[in-house]
């Protein structure tokens, strides 16, 4: 077991987005400082970091210089190239790059979870037009064609309602997955934190609503479908975390269906559907991730309010978002400081809570 990192230590974060920003804010509160690393861009995490390396992922010298300044290294973005993470000395990496390697590819994450007893939607690997035609034949429609790597928030996805629509969709020229559309009652995620000694804690699972493939809202209570299936999903998520010797926050997304939970995808990091934990849980996902990777005791994950409603603030909605502060019920507004309010871009979120529990 690693000794806990003393106050004043430095945490390196690969990735420069809002998740890194919120991780750094929690780290600051616990007396740590953060240094970020990401290619040049709107790296809003930099504002919460003591230093920031803006370099290509494959700049070996820059990665080494970054590693030399950090006592521990983590990531907020699952598409950090595995080679960059593998360049970090193992004694500074609480979780190995294997977790990223598995989660970066939709086929490998489904295989990994199926090998541990989970169930995913029927799917096939697509490397060509012919594979796509065969998959339409054997899996049928409706379905979704997704790029195997680097899709997010509904990008790199094509819905196929029927054969007719399929004729208008071309294989995009890089490895894809075609999967059957799942008829679900509800969507939910299991968010857990695992310490280096193997202790696991779960937050309550919200019911998540997506539009155009992007999360728009997470609510508690999550409803009977989620409540009936969350234990099975947690058991699976716990096995995934153990199998990866994972340290920190890990998220698995599920569909609650008439036949039980169907695994969709995993994120080896803090997750948008866990933003409510900042005000809504005894310890937030961000703080517990920092605690886990620094070897500190994990915090309680219990929900503190009878109802929770987290909504994303997307694109130009952010421009008038301060108006939310005048609402009744003390809404908790978070804006990420992004410079450009592009359409479909996550700019912030607001969490509204109901009566306090206990
Ligand atoms: P993903 O990028 O795989 O998380 O997909 C984004 C969202 O699209 C999911 O949260 C669902 O709302 C929807 N979706 C993706 N795959 C499926 C599927 N096989 N069946 C039904 N809905 C899906």
Coordinates of C-alpha atoms and ligand atoms in Angstrom, one line a residue:
X1 CA 0.0 0.0 0.0
X2 CA 1.1 3.5 -0.9
X3 CA 1.4 6.0 1.9
X4 CA -1.2 8.8 1.7
X5 CA 0.1 11.8 -0.3
X6 CA 0.9 14.7 2.1
X7 CA -0.7 18.1 1.7
X8 CA 1.2 20.2 -0.8
X9 CA 1.8 17.2 -3.2
X10 CA 1.1 17.7 -6.9
X11 CA -1.5 15.8 -8.9
X12 CA -1.1 15.6 -12.6
X13 CA -4.3 15.5 -14.7
X14 CA -4.4 14.4 -18.4
X15 CA -7.1 16.4 -20.1
X16 CA -8.2 20.0 -19.8
X17 CA -12.0 20.0 -19.7
X18 CA -14.6 20.7 -17.1
X19 CA -14.1 17.3 -15.4
X20 CA -10.4 18.2 -14.8
X21 CA -11.5 21.7 -13.6
X22 CA -13.9 20.2 -11.0
X23 CA -11.3 17.6 -10.0
X24 CA -8.7 20.3 -9.5
X25 CA -11.2 22.4 -7.4
X26 CA -11.6 19.4 -5.0
X27 CA -7.9 18.7 -4.9
X28 CA -7.3 22.4 -3.9
X29 CA -9.7 22.0 -1.1
X30 CA -7.7 19.0 0.2
X31 CA -4.4 21.0 0.1
X32 CA -3.0 19.6 -3.1
X33 CA -2.0 21.4 -6.3
X34 CA -2.7 20.2 -9.8
X35 CA -0.9 20.4 -13.1
X36 CA -2.8 19.7 -16.3
X37 CA -1.7 18.3 -19.6
X38 CA -3.6 18.5 -22.9
X39 CA -3.2 19.7 -26.5
X40 CA -3.8 23.4 -27.1
X41 CA -7.4 24.3 -26.9
X42 CA -10.1 25.7 -24.6
X43 CA -8.5 24.0 -21.6
X44 CA -10.8 25.3 -18.9
X45 CA -9.1 23.1 -16.3
X46 CA -6.1 25.3 -16.6
X47 CA -7.8 28.0 -14.6
X48 CA -7.9 25.7 -11.5
X49 CA -4.4 24.4 -12.0
X50 CA -1.0 25.7 -10.8
X51 CA 0.5 24.9 -14.1
X52 CA -0.6 23.6 -17.5
X53 CA 1.3 21.8 -20.2
X54 CA -0.2 22.5 -23.6
X55 CA 1.5 19.9 -25.9
X56 CA 0.5 17.1 -28.2
X57 CA -0.2 13.8 -26.6
X58 CA 2.7 12.2 -28.4
X59 CA 5.3 14.8 -27.3
X60 CA 7.4 12.4 -25.2
X61 CA 9.7 15.1 -23.8
X62 CA 6.7 17.2 -22.6
X63 CA 5.1 14.1 -21.0
X64 CA 8.3 13.3 -19.2
X65 CA 8.6 16.9 -18.0
X66 CA 5.0 16.8 -16.8
X67 CA 5.5 13.5 -15.0
X68 CA 8.6 14.8 -13.3
X69 CA 6.6 17.5 -11.6
X70 CA 3.8 15.2 -10.4
X71 CA 3.5 12.9 -7.4
X72 CA 0.5 11.1 -8.8
X73 CA -1.1 11.2 -12.3
X74 CA -4.7 10.7 -13.3
X75 CA -7.0 11.6 -16.2
X76 CA -10.3 13.3 -16.8
X77 CA -10.6 12.3 -20.5
X78 CA -10.8 8.6 -21.6
X79 CA -9.3 9.2 -25.0
X80 CA -5.8 10.1 -23.7
X81 CA -3.5 8.0 -25.9
X82 CA -2.4 4.9 -23.9
X83 CA 1.2 5.6 -24.9
X84 CA 1.2 8.9 -23.0
X85 CA -0.1 7.3 -19.8
X86 CA 2.4 4.4 -20.2
X87 CA 5.2 7.0 -20.2
X88 CA 4.3 7.8 -16.6
X89 CA 6.4 5.9 -14.0
X90 CA 4.1 3.1 -12.6
X91 CA 4.7 4.3 -9.0
X92 CA 2.9 7.6 -9.9
X93 CA -0.1 5.9 -11.6
X94 CA -2.8 4.6 -9.2
X95 CA -4.7 3.0 -12.1
X96 CA -2.8 1.5 -15.1
X97 CA -3.4 2.5 -18.7
X98 CA -5.2 -0.9 -19.2
X99 CA -8.5 0.8 -18.0
X100 CA -8.2 3.4 -20.8
X101 CA -7.2 0.7 -23.3
X102 CA -10.4 -1.2 -22.6
X103 CA -12.7 1.8 -22.4
X104 CA -11.4 3.5 -25.5
X105 CA -12.9 1.0 -27.8
X106 CA -16.6 0.1 -27.8
X107 CA -15.9 -3.5 -28.9
X108 CA -13.2 -4.1 -26.3
X109 CA -15.3 -2.6 -23.4
X110 CA -18.3 -4.8 -24.4
X111 CA -16.1 -7.9 -24.6
X112 CA -14.5 -7.1 -21.3
X113 CA -17.8 -6.7 -19.5
X114 CA -19.4 -9.7 -21.2
X115 CA -16.5 -11.8 -20.0
X116 CA -17.3 -10.8 -16.5
X117 CA -21.0 -11.9 -16.9
X118 CA -22.5 -8.7 -18.2
X119 CA -25.0 -8.3 -21.0
X120 CA -24.6 -5.8 -23.9
X121 CA -27.0 -5.2 -26.8
X122 CA -26.4 -7.6 -29.7
X123 CA -23.6 -6.1 -31.8
X124 CA -21.0 -6.8 -34.5
X125 CA -17.7 -5.3 -35.5
X126 CA -17.9 -3.4 -38.8
X127 CA -14.8 -3.0 -41.0
X128 CA -16.4 -2.5 -44.4
X129 CA -19.6 -1.9 -46.4
X130 CA -20.0 -5.7 -46.6
X131 CA -19.8 -6.1 -42.8
X132 CA -22.4 -3.4 -42.4
X133 CA -24.8 -5.2 -44.9
X134 CA -24.2 -8.5 -43.1
X135 CA -24.8 -6.9 -39.7
X136 CA -28.1 -5.4 -40.9
X137 CA -29.1 -8.8 -42.0
X138 CA -28.2 -10.7 -38.8
X139 CA -28.9 -8.1 -36.1
X140 CA -31.7 -6.3 -38.0
X141 CA -33.2 -2.8 -37.4
X142 CA -33.6 -0.5 -35.6
X143 CA -30.0 -0.2 -34.7
X144 CA -27.1 2.2 -34.3
X145 CA -23.8 2.4 -36.2
X146 CA -21.1 3.9 -34.0
X147 CA -17.5 4.5 -34.6
X148 CA -15.6 2.1 -32.3
X149 CA -13.3 4.8 -31.0
X150 CA -13.5 8.5 -30.1
X151 CA -17.2 9.1 -30.3
X152 CA -18.8 11.1 -27.5
X153 CA -22.0 13.0 -26.8
X154 CA -23.7 11.3 -29.8
X155 CA -20.9 12.2 -32.2
X156 CA -19.8 9.4 -34.6
X157 CA -23.2 7.7 -34.4
X158 CA -25.8 7.0 -37.0
X159 CA -29.3 5.7 -36.1
X160 CA -30.8 3.2 -38.5
X161 CA -34.6 3.0 -38.2
X162 CA -35.1 0.6 -41.0
X163 CA -33.6 -1.0 -44.1
X164 CA -34.7 2.0 -46.2
X165 CA -32.8 4.4 -44.0
X166 CA -29.8 2.1 -43.9
X167 CA -29.3 2.6 -47.7
X168 CA -28.5 6.3 -47.0
X169 CA -25.8 5.5 -44.4
X170 CA -22.3 4.9 -45.7
X171 CA -19.6 3.0 -43.7
X172 CA -17.5 5.9 -42.5
X173 CA -14.2 4.2 -43.4
X174 CA -13.0 3.5 -39.9
X175 CA -13.8 0.6 -37.6
X176 CA -17.3 0.7 -36.3
X177 CA -19.8 -1.3 -34.3
X178 CA -23.4 -1.9 -35.3
X179 CA -25.7 -2.6 -32.4
X180 CA -29.3 -3.3 -31.9
X181 CA -31.4 -0.5 -30.5
X182 CA -32.4 -1.4 -27.0
X183 CA -36.0 -0.8 -26.0
X184 CA -35.4 0.5 -22.5
X185 CA -37.6 1.8 -19.7
X186 CA -34.9 4.0 -18.2
X187 CA -31.2 4.8 -18.5
X188 CA -28.9 4.9 -15.5
X189 CA -25.3 4.8 -14.6
X190 CA -23.4 3.1 -11.8
X191 CA -20.8 5.4 -10.4
X192 CA -18.4 3.9 -7.9
X193 CA -15.1 4.8 -6.2
X194 CA -12.5 2.1 -5.5
X195 CA -9.6 2.6 -3.1
X196 CA -6.2 1.0 -3.5
X197 CA -7.1 -1.6 -0.8
X198 CA -10.1 -2.7 -2.9
X199 CA -12.8 -0.9 -0.8
X200 CA -15.7 0.1 -3.1
X201 CA -18.5 2.7 -2.5
X202 CA -21.4 3.5 -4.8
X203 CA -23.4 6.6 -5.2
X204 CA -27.1 6.4 -5.8
X205 CA -27.9 5.8 -9.5
X206 CA -29.9 8.6 -11.1
X207 CA -32.3 8.1 -14.0
X208 CA -30.5 9.8 -17.0
X209 CA -32.1 11.4 -20.0
X210 CA -30.2 11.8 -23.3
X211 CA -31.1 13.9 -26.3
X212 CA -29.3 13.3 -29.6
X213 CA -26.9 11.0 -27.7
X214 CA -26.0 13.6 -25.1
X215 CA -26.9 13.6 -21.4
X216 CA -29.3 16.4 -20.6
X217 CA -30.7 15.5 -17.2
X218 CA -30.1 13.2 -14.2
X219 CA -32.7 12.8 -11.5
X220 CA -33.4 11.1 -8.2
X221 CA -35.5 9.2 -7.2
X222 CA -34.6 7.2 -10.3
X223 CA -37.9 5.2 -10.4
X224 CA -38.8 1.6 -10.0
X225 CA -37.0 0.3 -13.1
X226 CA -33.6 1.6 -12.0
X227 CA -34.2 0.7 -8.4
X228 CA -35.0 -2.9 -9.2
X229 CA -31.9 -3.3 -11.4
X230 CA -29.3 -1.3 -9.7
X231 CA -28.0 -4.1 -7.5
X232 CA -27.2 -6.4 -10.4
X233 CA -25.6 -3.5 -12.3
X234 CA -23.5 -2.6 -9.2
X235 CA -22.3 -6.2 -8.8
X236 CA -21.1 -6.1 -12.4
X237 CA -19.5 -2.7 -12.1
X238 CA -17.7 -3.9 -8.9
X239 CA -16.3 -6.9 -10.9
X240 CA -15.1 -4.5 -13.6
X241 CA -13.3 -2.3 -11.1
X242 CA -11.7 -5.3 -9.4
X243 CA -10.6 -6.9 -12.7
X244 CA -8.8 -3.6 -13.6
X245 CA -7.4 -3.1 -10.1
X246 CA -9.0 0.3 -10.6
X247 CA -8.3 3.2 -8.2
X248 CA -10.6 6.2 -8.3
X249 CA -14.0 6.8 -9.8
X250 CA -15.4 4.5 -12.5
X251 CA -18.7 4.8 -14.3
X252 CA -20.7 2.1 -16.2
X253 CA -23.8 3.1 -18.2
X254 CA -26.8 0.8 -18.4
X255 CA -30.3 0.5 -20.0
X256 CA -32.9 -0.7 -17.6
X257 CA -35.0 -3.1 -19.7
X258 CA -37.8 -5.7 -19.2
X259 CA -35.0 -8.3 -19.2
X260 CA -32.7 -6.6 -16.7
X261 CA -29.8 -4.2 -17.0
X262 CA -28.1 -4.0 -20.4
X263 CA -24.5 -2.6 -20.3
X264 CA -23.9 0.3 -22.8
X265 CA -20.5 1.7 -22.1
X266 CA -18.0 2.6 -19.4
X267 CA -16.0 5.7 -18.6
X268 CA -12.8 5.2 -16.5
X269 CA -13.3 8.6 -14.9
X270 CA -15.7 10.9 -13.1
X271 CA -18.9 11.3 -15.1
X272 CA -21.5 14.0 -16.1
X273 CA -24.3 11.9 -14.5
X274 CA -22.4 12.3 -11.2
X275 CA -22.3 16.1 -11.1
X276 CA -25.2 16.2 -8.7
X277 CA -22.9 14.6 -6.1
X278 CA -21.2 18.0 -5.5
X279 CA -24.1 19.3 -3.5
X280 CA -26.3 16.2 -3.4
X281 CA -24.1 13.6 -1.7
X282 CA -22.0 13.6 1.5
X283 CA -18.9 13.4 -0.6
X284 CA -18.7 14.3 -4.3
X285 CA -17.4 12.1 -7.1
X286 CA -14.6 14.6 -7.6
X287 CA -13.4 14.6 -4.0
X288 CA -13.6 10.8 -3.7
X289 CA -11.6 10.4 -6.8
X290 CA -8.9 12.7 -5.4
X291 CA -9.1 10.9 -2.0
X292 CA -8.7 7.5 -3.7
X293 CA -5.8 8.3 -5.9
X294 CA -4.0 10.1 -3.0
X295 CA -4.5 7.2 -0.6
X296 CA -6.8 9.2 1.8
X297 CA -9.8 7.5 3.4
X298 CA -12.9 7.5 1.1
X299 CA -15.8 9.7 2.0
X300 CA -19.4 8.7 2.6
X301 CA -21.4 8.6 -0.7
X302 CA -24.9 8.8 0.8
X303 CA -27.5 11.1 -0.9
X304 CA -28.4 14.1 1.3
X305 CA -31.7 15.2 -0.3
X306 CA -35.1 13.5 -1.1
X307 CA -35.0 14.8 -4.7
X308 CA -32.2 15.8 -7.1
X309 CA -32.4 17.3 -10.5
X310 CA -29.2 18.0 -12.5
X311 CA -29.5 19.5 -15.9
X312 CA -26.8 20.4 -18.3
X313 CA -26.4 23.9 -19.7
X314 CA -25.7 23.6 -23.4
X315 CA -24.5 26.0 -26.0
X316 CA -26.0 29.5 -25.9
X317 CA -28.1 28.6 -22.8
X318 CA -25.0 29.5 -20.9
X319 CA -25.2 33.2 -21.9
X320 CA -28.3 33.8 -19.8
X321 CA -27.5 31.2 -17.1
X322 CA -26.9 33.6 -14.3
X323 CA -30.6 34.3 -14.3
X324 CA -31.0 30.8 -12.7
X325 CA -29.5 32.3 -9.5
X326 CA -32.7 34.3 -9.0
X327 CA -34.9 31.2 -8.8
X328 CA -36.5 29.9 -5.7
X329 CA -35.0 26.9 -4.0
X330 CA -31.3 27.8 -4.2
X331 CA -30.3 26.2 -7.4
X332 CA -26.6 25.3 -7.6
X333 CA -25.1 26.7 -10.8
X334 CA -21.8 25.6 -12.2
X335 CA -20.4 27.3 -15.3
X336 CA -17.2 25.9 -16.8
X337 CA -15.7 29.1 -18.2
X338 CA -15.7 27.9 -21.8
X339 CA -15.0 30.7 -24.2
X340 CA -17.2 29.7 -27.1
X341 CA -20.8 28.7 -26.5
X342 CA -21.0 26.4 -29.5
X343 CA -24.2 24.5 -30.2
X344 CA -24.3 21.1 -28.4
X345 CA -21.3 22.0 -26.2
X346 CA -21.6 21.4 -22.5
X347 CA -21.1 24.8 -20.9
X348 CA -22.2 24.2 -17.3
X349 CA -24.9 22.5 -15.2
X350 CA -27.4 23.3 -12.6
X351 CA -28.4 21.1 -9.7
X352 CA -31.7 21.6 -7.9
X353 CA -32.3 19.7 -4.6
X354 CA -35.4 19.0 -2.6
X355 CA -35.9 18.4 1.1
X356 CA -32.8 17.5 3.2
X357 CA -32.7 13.9 4.4
X358 CA -32.0 12.9 7.9
Ligands
LIG1 P1 -23.3 6.2 -26.2 O1 -22.4 7.1 -26.8 O2 -23.1 4.8 -26.6 O3 -23.4 6.3 -24.7 O4 -24.8 6.5 -26.7 C1 -25.4 7.8 -26.3 C2 -26.9 7.6 -26.0 O5 -27.5 7.1 -27.2 C3 -27.2 6.5 -25.0 O6 -27.1 7.0 -23.7 C4 -28.7 6.2 -25.4 O7 -29.6 7.2 -25.0 C5 -28.5 6.1 -26.9 N1 -28.1 4.8 -27.3 C6 -26.9 4.4 -27.6 N2 -26.8 3.1 -28.0 C7 -28.1 2.6 -27.8 C8 -28.7 1.4 -28.0 N3 -28.0 0.3 -28.5 N4 -30.0 1.3 -27.8 C9 -30.8 2.3 -27.4 N5 -30.2 3.6 -27.2 C10 -28.9 3.7 -27.4

